[in-house]
mmCIF file of C-alpha atoms in Angstrom:
data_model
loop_
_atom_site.group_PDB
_atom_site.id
_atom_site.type_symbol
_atom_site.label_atom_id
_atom_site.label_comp_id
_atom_site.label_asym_id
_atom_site.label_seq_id
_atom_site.Cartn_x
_atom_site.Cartn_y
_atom_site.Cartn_z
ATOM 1 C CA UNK A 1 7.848 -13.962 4.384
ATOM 2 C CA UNK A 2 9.990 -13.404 1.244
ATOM 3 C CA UNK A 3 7.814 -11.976 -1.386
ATOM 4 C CA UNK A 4 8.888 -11.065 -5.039
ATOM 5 C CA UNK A 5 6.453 -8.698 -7.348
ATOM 6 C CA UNK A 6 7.226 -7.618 -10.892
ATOM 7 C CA UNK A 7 5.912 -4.177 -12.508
ATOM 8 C CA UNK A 8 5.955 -2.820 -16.018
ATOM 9 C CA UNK A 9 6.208 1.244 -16.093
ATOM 10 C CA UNK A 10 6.394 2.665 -19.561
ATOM 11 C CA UNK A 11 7.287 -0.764 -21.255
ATOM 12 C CA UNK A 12 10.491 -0.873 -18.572
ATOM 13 C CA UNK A 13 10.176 -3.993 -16.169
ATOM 14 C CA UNK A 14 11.201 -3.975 -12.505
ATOM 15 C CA UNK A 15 11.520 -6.301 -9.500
ATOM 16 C CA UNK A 16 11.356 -5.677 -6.084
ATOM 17 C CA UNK A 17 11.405 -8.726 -3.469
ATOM 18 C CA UNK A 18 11.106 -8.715 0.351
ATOM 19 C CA UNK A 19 8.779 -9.477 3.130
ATOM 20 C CA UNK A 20 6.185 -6.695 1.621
ATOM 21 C CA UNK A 21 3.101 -6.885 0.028
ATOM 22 C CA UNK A 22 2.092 -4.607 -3.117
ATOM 23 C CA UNK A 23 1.317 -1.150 -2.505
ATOM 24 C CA UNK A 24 -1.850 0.474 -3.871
ATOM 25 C CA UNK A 25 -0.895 2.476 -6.096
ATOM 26 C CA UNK A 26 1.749 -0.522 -7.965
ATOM 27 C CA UNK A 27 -0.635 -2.924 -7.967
ATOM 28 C CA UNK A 28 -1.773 -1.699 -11.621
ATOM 29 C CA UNK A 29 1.593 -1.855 -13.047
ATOM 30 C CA UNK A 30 2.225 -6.005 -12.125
ATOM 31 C CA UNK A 31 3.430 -7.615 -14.705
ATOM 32 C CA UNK A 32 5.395 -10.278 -16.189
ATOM 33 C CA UNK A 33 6.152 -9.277 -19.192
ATOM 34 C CA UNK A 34 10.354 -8.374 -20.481
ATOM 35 C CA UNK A 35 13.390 -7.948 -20.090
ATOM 36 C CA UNK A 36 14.370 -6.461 -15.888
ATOM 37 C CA UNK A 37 15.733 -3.040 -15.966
ATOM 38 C CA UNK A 38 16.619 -3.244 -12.000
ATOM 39 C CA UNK A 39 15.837 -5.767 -9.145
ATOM 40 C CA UNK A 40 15.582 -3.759 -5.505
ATOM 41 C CA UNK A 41 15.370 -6.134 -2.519
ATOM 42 C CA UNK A 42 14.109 -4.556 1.307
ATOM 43 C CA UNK A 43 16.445 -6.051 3.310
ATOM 44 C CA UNK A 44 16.512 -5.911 7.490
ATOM 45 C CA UNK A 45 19.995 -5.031 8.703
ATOM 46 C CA UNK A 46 23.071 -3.402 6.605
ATOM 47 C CA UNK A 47 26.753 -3.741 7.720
ATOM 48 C CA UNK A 48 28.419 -0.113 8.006
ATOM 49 C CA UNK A 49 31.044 0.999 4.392
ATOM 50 C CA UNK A 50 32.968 3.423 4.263
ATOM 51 C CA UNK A 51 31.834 6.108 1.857
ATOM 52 C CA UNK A 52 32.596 9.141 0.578
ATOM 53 C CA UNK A 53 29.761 12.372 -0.103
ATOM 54 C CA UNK A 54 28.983 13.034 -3.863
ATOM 55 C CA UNK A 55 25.613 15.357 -4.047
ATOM 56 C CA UNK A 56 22.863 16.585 -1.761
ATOM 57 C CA UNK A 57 19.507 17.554 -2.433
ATOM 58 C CA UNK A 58 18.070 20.935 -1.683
ATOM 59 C CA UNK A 59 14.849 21.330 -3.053
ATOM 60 C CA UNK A 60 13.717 23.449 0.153
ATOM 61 C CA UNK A 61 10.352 22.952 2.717
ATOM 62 C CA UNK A 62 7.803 20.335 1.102
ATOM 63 C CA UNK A 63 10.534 18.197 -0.457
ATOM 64 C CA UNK A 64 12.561 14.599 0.298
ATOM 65 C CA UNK A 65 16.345 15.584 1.257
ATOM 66 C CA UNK A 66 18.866 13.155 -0.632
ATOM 67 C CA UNK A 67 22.319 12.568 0.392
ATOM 68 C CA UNK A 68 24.378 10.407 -2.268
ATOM 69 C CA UNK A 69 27.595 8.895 -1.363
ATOM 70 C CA UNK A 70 29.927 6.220 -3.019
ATOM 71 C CA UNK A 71 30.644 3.007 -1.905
ATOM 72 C CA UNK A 72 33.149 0.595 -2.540
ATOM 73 C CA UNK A 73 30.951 -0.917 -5.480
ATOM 74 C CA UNK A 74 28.504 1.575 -5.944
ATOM 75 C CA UNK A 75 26.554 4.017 -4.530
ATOM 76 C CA UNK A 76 24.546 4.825 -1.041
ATOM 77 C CA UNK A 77 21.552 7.020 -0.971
ATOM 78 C CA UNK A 78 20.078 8.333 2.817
ATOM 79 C CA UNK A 79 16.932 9.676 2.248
ATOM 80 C CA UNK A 80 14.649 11.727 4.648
ATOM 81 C CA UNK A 81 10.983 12.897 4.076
ATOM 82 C CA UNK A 82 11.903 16.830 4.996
ATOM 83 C CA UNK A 83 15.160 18.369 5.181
ATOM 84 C CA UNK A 84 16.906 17.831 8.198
ATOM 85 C CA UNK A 85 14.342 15.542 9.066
ATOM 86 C CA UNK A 86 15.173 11.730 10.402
ATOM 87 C CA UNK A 87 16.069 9.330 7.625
ATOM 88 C CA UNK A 88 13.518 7.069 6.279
ATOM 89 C CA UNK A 89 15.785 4.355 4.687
ATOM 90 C CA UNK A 90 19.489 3.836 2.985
ATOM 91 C CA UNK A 91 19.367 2.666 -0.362
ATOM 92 C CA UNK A 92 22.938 1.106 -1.626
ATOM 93 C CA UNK A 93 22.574 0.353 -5.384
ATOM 94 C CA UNK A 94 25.603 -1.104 -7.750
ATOM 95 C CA UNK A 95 27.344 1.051 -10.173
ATOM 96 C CA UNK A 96 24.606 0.601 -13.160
ATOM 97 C CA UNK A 97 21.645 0.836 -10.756
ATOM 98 C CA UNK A 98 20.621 -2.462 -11.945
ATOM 99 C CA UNK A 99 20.393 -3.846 -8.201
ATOM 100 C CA UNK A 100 19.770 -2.036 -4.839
ATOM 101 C CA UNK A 101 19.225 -2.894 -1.357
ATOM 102 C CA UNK A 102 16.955 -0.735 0.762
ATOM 103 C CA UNK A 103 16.603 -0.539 4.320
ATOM 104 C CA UNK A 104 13.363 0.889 6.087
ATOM 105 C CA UNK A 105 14.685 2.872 8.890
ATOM 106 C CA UNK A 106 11.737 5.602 9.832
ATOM 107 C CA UNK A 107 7.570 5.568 10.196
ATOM 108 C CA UNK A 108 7.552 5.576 6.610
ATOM 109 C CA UNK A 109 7.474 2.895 4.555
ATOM 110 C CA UNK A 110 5.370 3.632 1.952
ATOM 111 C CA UNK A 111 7.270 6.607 0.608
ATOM 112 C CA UNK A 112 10.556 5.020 0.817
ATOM 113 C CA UNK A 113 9.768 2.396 -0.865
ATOM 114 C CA UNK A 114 8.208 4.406 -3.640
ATOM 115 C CA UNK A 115 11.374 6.953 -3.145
ATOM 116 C CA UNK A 116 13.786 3.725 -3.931
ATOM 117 C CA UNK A 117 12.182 3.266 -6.763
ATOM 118 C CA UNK A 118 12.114 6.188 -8.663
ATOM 119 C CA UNK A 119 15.583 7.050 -7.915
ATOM 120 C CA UNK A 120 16.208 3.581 -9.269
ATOM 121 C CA UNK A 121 13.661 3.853 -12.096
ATOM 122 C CA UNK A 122 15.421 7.186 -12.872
ATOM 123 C CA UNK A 123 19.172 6.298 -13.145
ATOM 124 C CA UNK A 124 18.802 3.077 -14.602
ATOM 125 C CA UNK A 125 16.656 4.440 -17.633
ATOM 126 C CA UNK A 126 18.230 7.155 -18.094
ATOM 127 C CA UNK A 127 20.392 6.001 -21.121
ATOM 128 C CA UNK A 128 17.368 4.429 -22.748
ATOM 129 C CA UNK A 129 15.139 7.848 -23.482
ATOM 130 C CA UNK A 130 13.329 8.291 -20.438
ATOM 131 C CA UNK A 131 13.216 10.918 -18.412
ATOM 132 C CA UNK A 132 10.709 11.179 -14.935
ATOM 133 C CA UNK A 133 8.871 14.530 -14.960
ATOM 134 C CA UNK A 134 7.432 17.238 -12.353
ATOM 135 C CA UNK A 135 4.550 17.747 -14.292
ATOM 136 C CA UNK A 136 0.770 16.812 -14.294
ATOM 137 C CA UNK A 137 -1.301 15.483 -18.120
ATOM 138 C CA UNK A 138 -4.021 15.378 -19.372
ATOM 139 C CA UNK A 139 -4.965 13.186 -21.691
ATOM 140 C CA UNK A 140 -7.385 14.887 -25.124
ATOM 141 C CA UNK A 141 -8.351 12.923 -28.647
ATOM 142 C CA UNK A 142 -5.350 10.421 -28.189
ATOM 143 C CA UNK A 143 -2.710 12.673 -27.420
ATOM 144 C CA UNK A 144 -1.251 13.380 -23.594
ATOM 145 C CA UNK A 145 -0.665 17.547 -22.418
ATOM 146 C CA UNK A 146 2.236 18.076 -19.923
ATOM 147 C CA UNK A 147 1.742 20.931 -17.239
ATOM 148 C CA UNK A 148 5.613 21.721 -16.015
ATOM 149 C CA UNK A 149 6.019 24.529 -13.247
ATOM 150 C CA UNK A 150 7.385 25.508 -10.005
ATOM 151 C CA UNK A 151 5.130 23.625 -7.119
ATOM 152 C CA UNK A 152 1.961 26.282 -6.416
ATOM 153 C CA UNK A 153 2.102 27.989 -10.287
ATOM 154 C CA UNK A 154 -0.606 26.148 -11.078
ATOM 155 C CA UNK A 155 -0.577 22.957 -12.704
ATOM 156 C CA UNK A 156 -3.026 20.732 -11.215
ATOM 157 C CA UNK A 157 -5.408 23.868 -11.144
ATOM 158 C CA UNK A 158 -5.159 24.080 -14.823
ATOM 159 C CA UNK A 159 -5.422 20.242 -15.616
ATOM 160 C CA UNK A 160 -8.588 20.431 -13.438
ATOM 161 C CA UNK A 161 -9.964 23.184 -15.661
ATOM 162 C CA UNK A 162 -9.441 21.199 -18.327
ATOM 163 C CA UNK A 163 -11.299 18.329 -16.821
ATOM 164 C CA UNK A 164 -13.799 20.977 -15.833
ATOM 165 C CA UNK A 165 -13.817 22.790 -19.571
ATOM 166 C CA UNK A 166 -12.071 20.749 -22.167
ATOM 167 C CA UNK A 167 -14.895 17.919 -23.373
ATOM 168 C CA UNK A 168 -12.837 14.637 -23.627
ATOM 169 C CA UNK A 169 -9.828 15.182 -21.287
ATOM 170 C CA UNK A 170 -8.842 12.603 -18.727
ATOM 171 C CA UNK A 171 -6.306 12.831 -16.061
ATOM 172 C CA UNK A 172 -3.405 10.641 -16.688
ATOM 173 C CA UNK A 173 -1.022 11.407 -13.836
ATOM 174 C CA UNK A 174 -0.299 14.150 -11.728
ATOM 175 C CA UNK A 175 3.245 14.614 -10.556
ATOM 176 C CA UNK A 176 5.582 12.355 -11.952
ATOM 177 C CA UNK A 177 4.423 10.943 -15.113
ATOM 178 C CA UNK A 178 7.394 9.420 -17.616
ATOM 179 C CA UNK A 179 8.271 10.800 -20.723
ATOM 180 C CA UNK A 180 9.858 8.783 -23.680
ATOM 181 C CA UNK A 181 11.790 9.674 -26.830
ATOM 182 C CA UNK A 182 10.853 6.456 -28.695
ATOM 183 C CA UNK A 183 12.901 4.353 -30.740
ATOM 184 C CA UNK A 184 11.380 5.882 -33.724
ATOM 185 C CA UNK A 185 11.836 9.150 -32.478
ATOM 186 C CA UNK A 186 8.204 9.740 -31.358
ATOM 187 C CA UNK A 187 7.654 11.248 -28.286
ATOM 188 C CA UNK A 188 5.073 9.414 -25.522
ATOM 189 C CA UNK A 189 3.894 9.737 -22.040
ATOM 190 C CA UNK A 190 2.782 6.770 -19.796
ATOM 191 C CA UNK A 191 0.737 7.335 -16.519
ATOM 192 C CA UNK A 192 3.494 5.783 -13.237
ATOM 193 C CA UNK A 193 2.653 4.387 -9.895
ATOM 194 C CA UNK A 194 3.727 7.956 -8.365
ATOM 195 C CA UNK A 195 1.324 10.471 -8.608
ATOM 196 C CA UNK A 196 1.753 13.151 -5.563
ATOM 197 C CA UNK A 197 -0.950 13.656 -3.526
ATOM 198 C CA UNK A 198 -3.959 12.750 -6.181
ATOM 199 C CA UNK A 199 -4.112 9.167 -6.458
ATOM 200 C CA UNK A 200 -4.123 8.523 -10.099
ATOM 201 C CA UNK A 201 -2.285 5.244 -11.308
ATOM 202 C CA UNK A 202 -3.167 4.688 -14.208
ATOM 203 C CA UNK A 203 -1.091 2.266 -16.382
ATOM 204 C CA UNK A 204 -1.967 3.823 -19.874
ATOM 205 C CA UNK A 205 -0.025 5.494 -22.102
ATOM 206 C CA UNK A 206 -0.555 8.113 -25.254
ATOM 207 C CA UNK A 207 1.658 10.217 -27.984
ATOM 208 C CA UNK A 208 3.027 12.855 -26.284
ATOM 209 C CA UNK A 209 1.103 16.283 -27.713
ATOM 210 C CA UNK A 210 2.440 19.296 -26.129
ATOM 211 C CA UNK A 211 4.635 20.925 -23.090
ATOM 212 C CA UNK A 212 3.269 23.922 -21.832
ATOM 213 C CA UNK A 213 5.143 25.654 -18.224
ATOM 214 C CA UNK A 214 2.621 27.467 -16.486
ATOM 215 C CA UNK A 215 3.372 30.453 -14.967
ATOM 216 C CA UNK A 216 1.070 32.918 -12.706
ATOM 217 C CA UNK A 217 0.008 36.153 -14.120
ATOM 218 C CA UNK A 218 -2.709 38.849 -14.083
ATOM 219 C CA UNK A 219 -3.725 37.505 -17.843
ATOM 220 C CA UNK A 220 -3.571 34.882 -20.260
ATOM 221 C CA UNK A 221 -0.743 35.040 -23.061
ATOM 222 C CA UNK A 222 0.548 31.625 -24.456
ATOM 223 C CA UNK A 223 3.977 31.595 -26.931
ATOM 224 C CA UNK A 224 5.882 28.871 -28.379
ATOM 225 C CA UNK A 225 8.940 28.210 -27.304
ATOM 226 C CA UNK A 226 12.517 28.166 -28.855
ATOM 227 C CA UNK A 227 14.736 25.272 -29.159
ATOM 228 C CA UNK A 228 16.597 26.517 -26.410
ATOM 229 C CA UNK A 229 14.160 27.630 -24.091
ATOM 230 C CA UNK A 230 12.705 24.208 -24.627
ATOM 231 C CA UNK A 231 15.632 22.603 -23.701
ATOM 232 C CA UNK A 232 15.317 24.308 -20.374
ATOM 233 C CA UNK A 233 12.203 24.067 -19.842
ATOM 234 C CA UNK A 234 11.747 20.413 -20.307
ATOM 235 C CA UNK A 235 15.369 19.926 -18.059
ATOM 236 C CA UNK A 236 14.175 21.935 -15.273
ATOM 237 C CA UNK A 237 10.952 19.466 -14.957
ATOM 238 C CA UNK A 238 12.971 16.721 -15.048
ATOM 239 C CA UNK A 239 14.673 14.487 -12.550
ATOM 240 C CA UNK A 240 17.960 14.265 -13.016
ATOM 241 C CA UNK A 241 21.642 14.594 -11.045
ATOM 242 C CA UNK A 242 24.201 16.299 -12.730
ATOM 243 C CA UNK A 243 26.918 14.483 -10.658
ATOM 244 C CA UNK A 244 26.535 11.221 -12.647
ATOM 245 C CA UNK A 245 28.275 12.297 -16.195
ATOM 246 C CA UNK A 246 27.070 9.099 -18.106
ATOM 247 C CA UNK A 247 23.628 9.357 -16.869
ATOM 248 C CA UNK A 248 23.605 13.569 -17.472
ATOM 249 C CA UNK A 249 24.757 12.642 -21.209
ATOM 250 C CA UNK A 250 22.006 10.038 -21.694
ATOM 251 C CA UNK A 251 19.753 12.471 -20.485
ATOM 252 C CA UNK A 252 20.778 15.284 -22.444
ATOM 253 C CA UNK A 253 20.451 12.962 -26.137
ATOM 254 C CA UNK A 254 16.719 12.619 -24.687
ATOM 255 C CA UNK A 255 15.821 16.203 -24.221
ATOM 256 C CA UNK A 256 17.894 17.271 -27.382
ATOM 257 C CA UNK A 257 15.655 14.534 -29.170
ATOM 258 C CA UNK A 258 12.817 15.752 -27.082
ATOM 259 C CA UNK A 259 12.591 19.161 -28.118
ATOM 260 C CA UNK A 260 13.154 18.367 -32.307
ATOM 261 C CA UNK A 261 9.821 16.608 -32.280
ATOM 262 C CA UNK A 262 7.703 18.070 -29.117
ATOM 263 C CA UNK A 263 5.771 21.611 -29.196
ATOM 264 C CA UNK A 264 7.039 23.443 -25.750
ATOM 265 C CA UNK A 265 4.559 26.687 -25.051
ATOM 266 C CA UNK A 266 4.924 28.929 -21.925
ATOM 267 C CA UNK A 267 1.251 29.929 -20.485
ATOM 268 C CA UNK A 268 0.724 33.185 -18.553
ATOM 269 C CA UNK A 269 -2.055 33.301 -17.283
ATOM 270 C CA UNK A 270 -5.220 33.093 -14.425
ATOM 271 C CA UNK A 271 -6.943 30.250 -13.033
ATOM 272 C CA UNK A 272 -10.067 30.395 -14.912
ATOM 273 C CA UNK A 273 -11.547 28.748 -17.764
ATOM 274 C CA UNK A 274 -10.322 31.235 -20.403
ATOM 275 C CA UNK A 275 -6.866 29.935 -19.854
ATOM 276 C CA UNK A 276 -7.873 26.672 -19.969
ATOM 277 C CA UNK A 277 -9.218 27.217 -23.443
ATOM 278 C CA UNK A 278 -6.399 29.018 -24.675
ATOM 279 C CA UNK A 279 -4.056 26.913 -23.966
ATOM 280 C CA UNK A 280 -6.271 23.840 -25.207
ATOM 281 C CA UNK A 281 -7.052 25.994 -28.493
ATOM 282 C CA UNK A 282 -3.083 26.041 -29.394
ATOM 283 C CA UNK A 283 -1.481 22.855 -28.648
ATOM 284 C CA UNK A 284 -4.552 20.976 -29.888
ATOM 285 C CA UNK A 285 -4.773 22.643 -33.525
#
């Protein structure tokens, strides 16, 4: 039975009809409310295109594998949980990523459905200040705390010290929470439906405070960074594909806007409390 369900993720809307129901962790993002940023429909069959290979993923063990090619009128994306793994759908989408058609191919459903839609939710927000991050926050006194580094450096161990430590924190995503350079030129970060493995969906959203990248080390140092270091420490967190040159410029004004009005700290440091503390003493005064 056709179904169509609406969702609001950091104030973009999005559509996505089919013979599903809501998943879990999407249910508290329904909504009704603006203007539709994409519309993705699961369809059951797909007639063969030619195409021709633009990128491939290769994030290593752990992580989806992505192979982009271009269509006739816009682009095909084959997606598989692990690399060289068997696919788990084809996602064709038009030129401005406004529309795309998925098609459920594996034992998966769940996470292709959810993998449709970030790549969606990625490329067709990218010219409008958004950009998806690799990062778990916290949320402190009104203002959200973005942990960036490699997977295993650490940074749902240190949000859960500051659950553990910090009076006042809440957890407001932890893997892929979205970042926004606001109209005004604020920065913010809203909680997503896609959280990794902890199930936290929240549908809030708070000024953005700090950036701190987390790195592994025998002690605890913290440093501001640079404007340049910033720049690449915020882009390395954030998912993007180079390939696309309109959405890699729309992406670049972000983090360029980004890093003129967000504090970006690198933490050395243990996993114990004393790093928590540290790190909570200098991005919060």
């Amino acid at each position: 039975m056709q179904q169509i369900h609406s969702y609001r993720v950091a104030g973009f809307r999005f559509c996505v009809a089919g013979p599903i129901t809501p998943l879990p962790n999407l249910t508290p993002f329904l909504s009704e409310e603006g203007e539709i940023l994409f519309h993705l429909e699961v369809v059951s069959e797909m007639q063969q295109v030619p195409s021709t290979p633009v990128f491939k993923t290769d994030d290593g063990p752990g992580f989806p594998e992505i192979s982009i090619e271009a269509i006739e009128d816009g682009y095909r994306f084959l997606v598989s949980p692990q690399p060289g793994g068997p696919l788990a759908s084809e996602l064709r989408t038009n030129r401005s990523f406004s529309k795309g058609s998925l098609l459920l191919l594996g034992e998966e459903p769940s996470f292709a459905l959810n993998n449709a839609l970030m790549l969606l939710f990625a490329f067709s927000s990218a010219t409008h200040g958004v950009l998806e991050m690799h990062s778990s926050v916290v949320m402190n006194d009104g203002k959200g705390y973005l942990f960036l580094g490699k997977s295993g450096t650490g940074k749902s161990t240190h949000s859960s010290l500051w659950l553990k430590h910090i009076p006042g924190t809440e957890l407001l995503n932890d893997d892929n929470p979205i970042l926004r350079l606001m109209p005004d030129g604020t920065a913010r970060v809203y909680g997503s439906p896609w959280s990794g493995k902890t199930p936290c969906y929240k549908n809030k959203d708070v000024p953005a405070g700090a950036v701190v990248r987390i790195r592994q080390a025998p002690f605890n140092r913290i440093e501001r960074l640079p404007a340049l270091q910033a720049y690449a420490s915020l882009m390395a967190s954030a998912s993007s594909f180079r390939p696309f040159k309109e959405l890699a410029e729309g992406w670049h004004r972000t983090l360029e806007g980004l890093v003129g009005v967000l504090p970006c700290y690198v933490l050395d440091c243990l996993p114990d409390q004393a790093a928590a503390e540290l790190s909570y003493k200098t991005v919060h005064g």
